[in-house]
Coordinates of C-alpha atoms in Angstrom, one line a residue:
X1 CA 1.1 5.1 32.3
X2 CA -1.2 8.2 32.2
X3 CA -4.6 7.9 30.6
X4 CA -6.4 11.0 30.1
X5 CA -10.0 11.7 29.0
X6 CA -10.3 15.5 28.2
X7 CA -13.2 17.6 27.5
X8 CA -13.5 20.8 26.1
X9 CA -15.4 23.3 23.9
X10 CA -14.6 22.2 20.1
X11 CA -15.1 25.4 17.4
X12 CA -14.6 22.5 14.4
X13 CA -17.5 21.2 16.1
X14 CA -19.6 24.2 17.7
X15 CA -20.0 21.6 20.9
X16 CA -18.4 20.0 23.7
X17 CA -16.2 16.7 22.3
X18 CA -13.6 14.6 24.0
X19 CA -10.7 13.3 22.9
X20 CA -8.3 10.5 24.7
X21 CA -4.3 11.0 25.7
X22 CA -2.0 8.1 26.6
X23 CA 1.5 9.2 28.2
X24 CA 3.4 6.8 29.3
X25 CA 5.5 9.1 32.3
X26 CA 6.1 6.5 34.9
X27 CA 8.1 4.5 33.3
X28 CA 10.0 1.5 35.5
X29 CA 12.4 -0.1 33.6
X30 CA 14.5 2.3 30.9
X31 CA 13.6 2.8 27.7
X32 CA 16.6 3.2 25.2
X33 CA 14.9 6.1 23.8
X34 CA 13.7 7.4 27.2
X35 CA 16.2 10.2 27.2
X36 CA 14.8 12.1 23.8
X37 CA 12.0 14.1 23.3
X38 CA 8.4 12.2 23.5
X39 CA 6.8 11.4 20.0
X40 CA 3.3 11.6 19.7
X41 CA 1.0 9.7 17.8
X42 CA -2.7 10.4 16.6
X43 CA -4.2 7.8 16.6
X44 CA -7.7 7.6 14.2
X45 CA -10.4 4.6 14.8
X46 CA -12.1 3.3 11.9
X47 CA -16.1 3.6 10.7
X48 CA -19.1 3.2 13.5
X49 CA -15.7 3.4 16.1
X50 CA -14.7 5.9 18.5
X51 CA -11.4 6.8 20.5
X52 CA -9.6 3.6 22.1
X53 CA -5.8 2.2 21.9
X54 CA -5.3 -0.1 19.9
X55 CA -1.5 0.0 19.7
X56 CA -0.2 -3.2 21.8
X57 CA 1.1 -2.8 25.4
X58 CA 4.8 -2.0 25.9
X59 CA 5.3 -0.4 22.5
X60 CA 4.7 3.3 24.1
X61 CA 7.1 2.5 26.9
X62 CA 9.4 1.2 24.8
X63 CA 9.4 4.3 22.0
X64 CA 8.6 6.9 24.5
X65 CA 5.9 8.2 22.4
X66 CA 2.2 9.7 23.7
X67 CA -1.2 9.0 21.8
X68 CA -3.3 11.1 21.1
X69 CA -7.1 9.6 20.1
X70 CA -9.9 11.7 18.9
X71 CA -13.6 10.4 18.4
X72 CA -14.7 11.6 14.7
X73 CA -17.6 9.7 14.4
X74 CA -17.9 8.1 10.6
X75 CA -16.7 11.7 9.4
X76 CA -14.4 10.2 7.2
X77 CA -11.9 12.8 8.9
X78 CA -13.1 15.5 6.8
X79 CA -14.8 19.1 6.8
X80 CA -18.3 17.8 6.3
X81 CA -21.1 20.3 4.3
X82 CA -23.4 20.8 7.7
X83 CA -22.2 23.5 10.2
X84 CA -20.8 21.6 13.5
X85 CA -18.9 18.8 10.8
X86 CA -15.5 20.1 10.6
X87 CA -13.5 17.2 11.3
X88 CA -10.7 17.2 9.4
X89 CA -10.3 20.9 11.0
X90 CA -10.7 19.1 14.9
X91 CA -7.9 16.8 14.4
X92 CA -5.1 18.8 11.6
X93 CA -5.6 22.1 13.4
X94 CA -7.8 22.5 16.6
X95 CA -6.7 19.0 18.3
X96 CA -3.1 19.3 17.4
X97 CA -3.0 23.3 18.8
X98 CA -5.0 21.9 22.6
X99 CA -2.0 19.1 23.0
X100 CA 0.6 21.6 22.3
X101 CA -0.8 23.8 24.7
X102 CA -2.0 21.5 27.4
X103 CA 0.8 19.0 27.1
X104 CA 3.4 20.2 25.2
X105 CA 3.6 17.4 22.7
X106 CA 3.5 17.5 18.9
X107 CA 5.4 20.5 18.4
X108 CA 7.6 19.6 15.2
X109 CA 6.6 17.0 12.8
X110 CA 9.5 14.9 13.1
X111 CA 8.3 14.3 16.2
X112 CA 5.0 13.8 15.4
X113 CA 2.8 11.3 13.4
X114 CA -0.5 9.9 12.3
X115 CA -1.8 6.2 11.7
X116 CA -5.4 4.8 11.6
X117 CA -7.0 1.8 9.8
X118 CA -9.9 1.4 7.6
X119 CA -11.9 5.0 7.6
X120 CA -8.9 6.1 9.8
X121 CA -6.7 4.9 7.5
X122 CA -8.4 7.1 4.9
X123 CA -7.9 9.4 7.3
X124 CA -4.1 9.4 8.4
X125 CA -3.2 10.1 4.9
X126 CA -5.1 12.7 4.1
X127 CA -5.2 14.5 6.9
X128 CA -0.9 14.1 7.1
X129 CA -1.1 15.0 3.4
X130 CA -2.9 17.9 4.1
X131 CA -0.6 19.3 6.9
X132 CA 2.7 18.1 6.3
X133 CA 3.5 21.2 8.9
X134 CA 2.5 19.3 11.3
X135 CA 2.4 14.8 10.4
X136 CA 5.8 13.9 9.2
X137 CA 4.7 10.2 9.3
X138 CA 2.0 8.4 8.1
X139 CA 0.6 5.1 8.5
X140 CA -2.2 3.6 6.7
X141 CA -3.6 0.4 8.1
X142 CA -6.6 -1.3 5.3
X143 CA -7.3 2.4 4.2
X144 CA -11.0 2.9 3.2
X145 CA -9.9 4.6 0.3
X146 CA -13.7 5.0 -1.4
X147 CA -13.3 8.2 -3.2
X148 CA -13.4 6.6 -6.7
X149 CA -15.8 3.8 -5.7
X150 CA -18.6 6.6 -4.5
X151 CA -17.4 9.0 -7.4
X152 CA -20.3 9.8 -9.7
X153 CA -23.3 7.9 -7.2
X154 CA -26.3 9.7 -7.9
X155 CA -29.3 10.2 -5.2
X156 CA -31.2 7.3 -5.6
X157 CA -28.3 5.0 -5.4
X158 CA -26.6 3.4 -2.5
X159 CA -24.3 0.6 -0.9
X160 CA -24.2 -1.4 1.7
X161 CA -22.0 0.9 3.4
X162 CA -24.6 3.8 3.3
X163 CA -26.7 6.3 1.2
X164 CA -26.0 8.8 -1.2
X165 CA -26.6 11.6 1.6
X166 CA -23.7 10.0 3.6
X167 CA -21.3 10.3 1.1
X168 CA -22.5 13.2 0.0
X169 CA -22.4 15.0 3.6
X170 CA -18.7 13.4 3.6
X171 CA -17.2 14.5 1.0
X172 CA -19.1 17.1 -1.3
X173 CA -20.0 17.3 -4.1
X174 CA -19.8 13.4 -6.0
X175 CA -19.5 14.3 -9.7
X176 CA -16.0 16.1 -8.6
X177 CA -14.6 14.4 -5.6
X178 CA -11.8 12.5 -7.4
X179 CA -10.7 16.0 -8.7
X180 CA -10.6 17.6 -5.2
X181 CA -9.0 18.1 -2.0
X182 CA -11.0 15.5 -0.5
X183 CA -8.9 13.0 -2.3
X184 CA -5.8 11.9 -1.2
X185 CA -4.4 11.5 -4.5
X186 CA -5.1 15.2 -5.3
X187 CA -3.2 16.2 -1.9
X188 CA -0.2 14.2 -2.6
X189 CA 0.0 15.5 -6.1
X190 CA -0.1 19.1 -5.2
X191 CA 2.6 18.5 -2.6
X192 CA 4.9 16.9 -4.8
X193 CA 4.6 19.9 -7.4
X194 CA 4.8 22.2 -4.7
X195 CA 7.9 21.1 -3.8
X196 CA 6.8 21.4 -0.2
X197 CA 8.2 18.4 2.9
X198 CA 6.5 14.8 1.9
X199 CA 5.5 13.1 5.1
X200 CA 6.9 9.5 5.1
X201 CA 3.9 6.8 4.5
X202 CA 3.3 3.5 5.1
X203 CA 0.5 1.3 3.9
X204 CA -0.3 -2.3 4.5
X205 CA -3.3 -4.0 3.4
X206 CA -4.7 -7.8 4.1
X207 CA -4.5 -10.1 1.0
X208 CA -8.2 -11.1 2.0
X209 CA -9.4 -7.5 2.5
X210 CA -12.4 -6.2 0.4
X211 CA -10.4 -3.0 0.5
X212 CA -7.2 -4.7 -1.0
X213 CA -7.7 -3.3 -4.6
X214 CA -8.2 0.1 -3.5
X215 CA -5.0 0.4 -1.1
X216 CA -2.9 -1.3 -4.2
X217 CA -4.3 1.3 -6.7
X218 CA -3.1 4.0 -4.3
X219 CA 0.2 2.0 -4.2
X220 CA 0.7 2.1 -8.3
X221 CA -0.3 6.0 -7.8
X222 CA 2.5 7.1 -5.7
X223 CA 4.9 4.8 -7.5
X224 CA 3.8 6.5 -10.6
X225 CA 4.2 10.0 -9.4
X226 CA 7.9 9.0 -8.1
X227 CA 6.6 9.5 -4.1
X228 CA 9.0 7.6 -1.7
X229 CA 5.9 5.2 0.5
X230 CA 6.4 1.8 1.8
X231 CA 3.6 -0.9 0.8
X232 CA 3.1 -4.0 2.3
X233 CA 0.7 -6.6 1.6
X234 CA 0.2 -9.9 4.3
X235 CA -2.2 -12.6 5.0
X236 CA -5.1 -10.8 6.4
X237 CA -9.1 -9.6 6.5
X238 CA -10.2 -6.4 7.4
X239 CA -9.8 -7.4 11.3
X240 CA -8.1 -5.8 14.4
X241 CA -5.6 -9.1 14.7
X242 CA -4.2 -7.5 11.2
X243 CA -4.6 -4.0 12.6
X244 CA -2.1 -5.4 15.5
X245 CA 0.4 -6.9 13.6
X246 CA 1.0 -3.9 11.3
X247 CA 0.8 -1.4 13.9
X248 CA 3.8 -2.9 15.5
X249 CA 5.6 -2.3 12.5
X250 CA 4.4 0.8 12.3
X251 CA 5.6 2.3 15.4
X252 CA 9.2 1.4 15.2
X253 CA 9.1 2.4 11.4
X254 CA 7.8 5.9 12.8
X255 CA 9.6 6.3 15.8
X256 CA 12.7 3.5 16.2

């Protein structure tokens, strides 16, 4: 197993940035799918994380697939207002483009996909919604799916998450982010009427999960617009020994 830590100039980010790769080359015992193409995986951390695996051992030896984990801070995975915030640009566009390059992974999106939990969650499906070019799997792991809980917040108001400014540097403009890009709901929409590839999703929430409403509110969305997803709901809080259990069921579900 190779474990990479690369540095490099980011334009997203006007600023040096680093970004993790797991390859697992050195394989010693054989790996049905050892003979195919390697998958990759980006793999997204959640709010106040940073880059780290947190698929279980053995599961990239056993899919042959790489992963791919960039440090967003608590972007939300999206182009923030401030110059230097681009982050949904780092990891759809400038990220994917440097592992092509450098590794020569991630080059159709069959063979590529996207999974995070919590903000990362958030932001596997919209950033795979928004470049279904590139993600043609997504899975969404107790998705911090906030956009209509933060819609219409005003300046003096916060949360126990954080401040109007946060959001507000996050996501634009408040009064219109359910109406916008910046909303997964919107991006799924516009690519069903489009008529344009669908990545395949998957979403799983705990039952005990403060963010269980919002996940299952996505849910009855796609089912409404008639887009294909699988949901699954299990005994869980928002913790990483759910985040381990669903992940292993999202792996073979993406590359099995």
């Amino acid at each position: 197993m190779a474990y990479f830590k690369v540095e490099y100039f980011s334009e997203a980010l006007h600023r040096r940035t680093t970004f993790d790769v797991l390859i697992p080359n050195d394989l010693r015992e054989p790996s049905e799918y050892g003979d195919r193409p390697m998958k990759t995986l980006f793999l997204l951390h959640g709010y106040t994380g940073n880059a780290e695996n947190w698929v279980p051992a053995g599961l990239p030896e056993k899919y042959n697939f790489a992963i791919v984990m960039p440090s967003a801070e608590n972007s939300f995975y999206l182009n923030g207002l401030s110059t230097g915030h681009a982050f949904q640009d780092l990891v759809g566009v400038e990220l994917v483009e440097y592992v092509r390059k450098t590794f020569g992974l991630a080059k159709r999106p069959e063979d590529t996909g996207i999974a995070g939990l919590s903000m990362g969650g958030f932001g596997a499906l919209h950033t795979g919604l928004a470049y279904p070019e590139t993600f043609g799997m997504i899975g969404a792991l107790s998705s911090a799916l906030i956009v209509h809980g933060i819609a219409h917040m005003k300046p003096e108001d916060e949360n126990p998450v954080a401040n109007y400014a946060y959001y507000h540097e996050c996501f634009g403009d408040l009064e219109t982010v359910e109406e916008r890009d910046v909303n997964p709901e919107v991006l799924a929409k516009k690519l069903k009427e489009a008529g344009g590839p669908m990545p395949k999703i998957y979403m799983a929430c705990g039952t005990e999960d403060g963010l269980l409403e919002p996940n299952r509110q996505m849910h009855r969305f796609l089912e409404a617009e008639g887009i294909e997803h699988e949901y699954h709901e299990g005994p869980g809080v928002h913790d990483m020994v759910f985040w381990h259990e669903y992940i292993a069921k999202v792996i073979p579900w993406m590359f099995g």
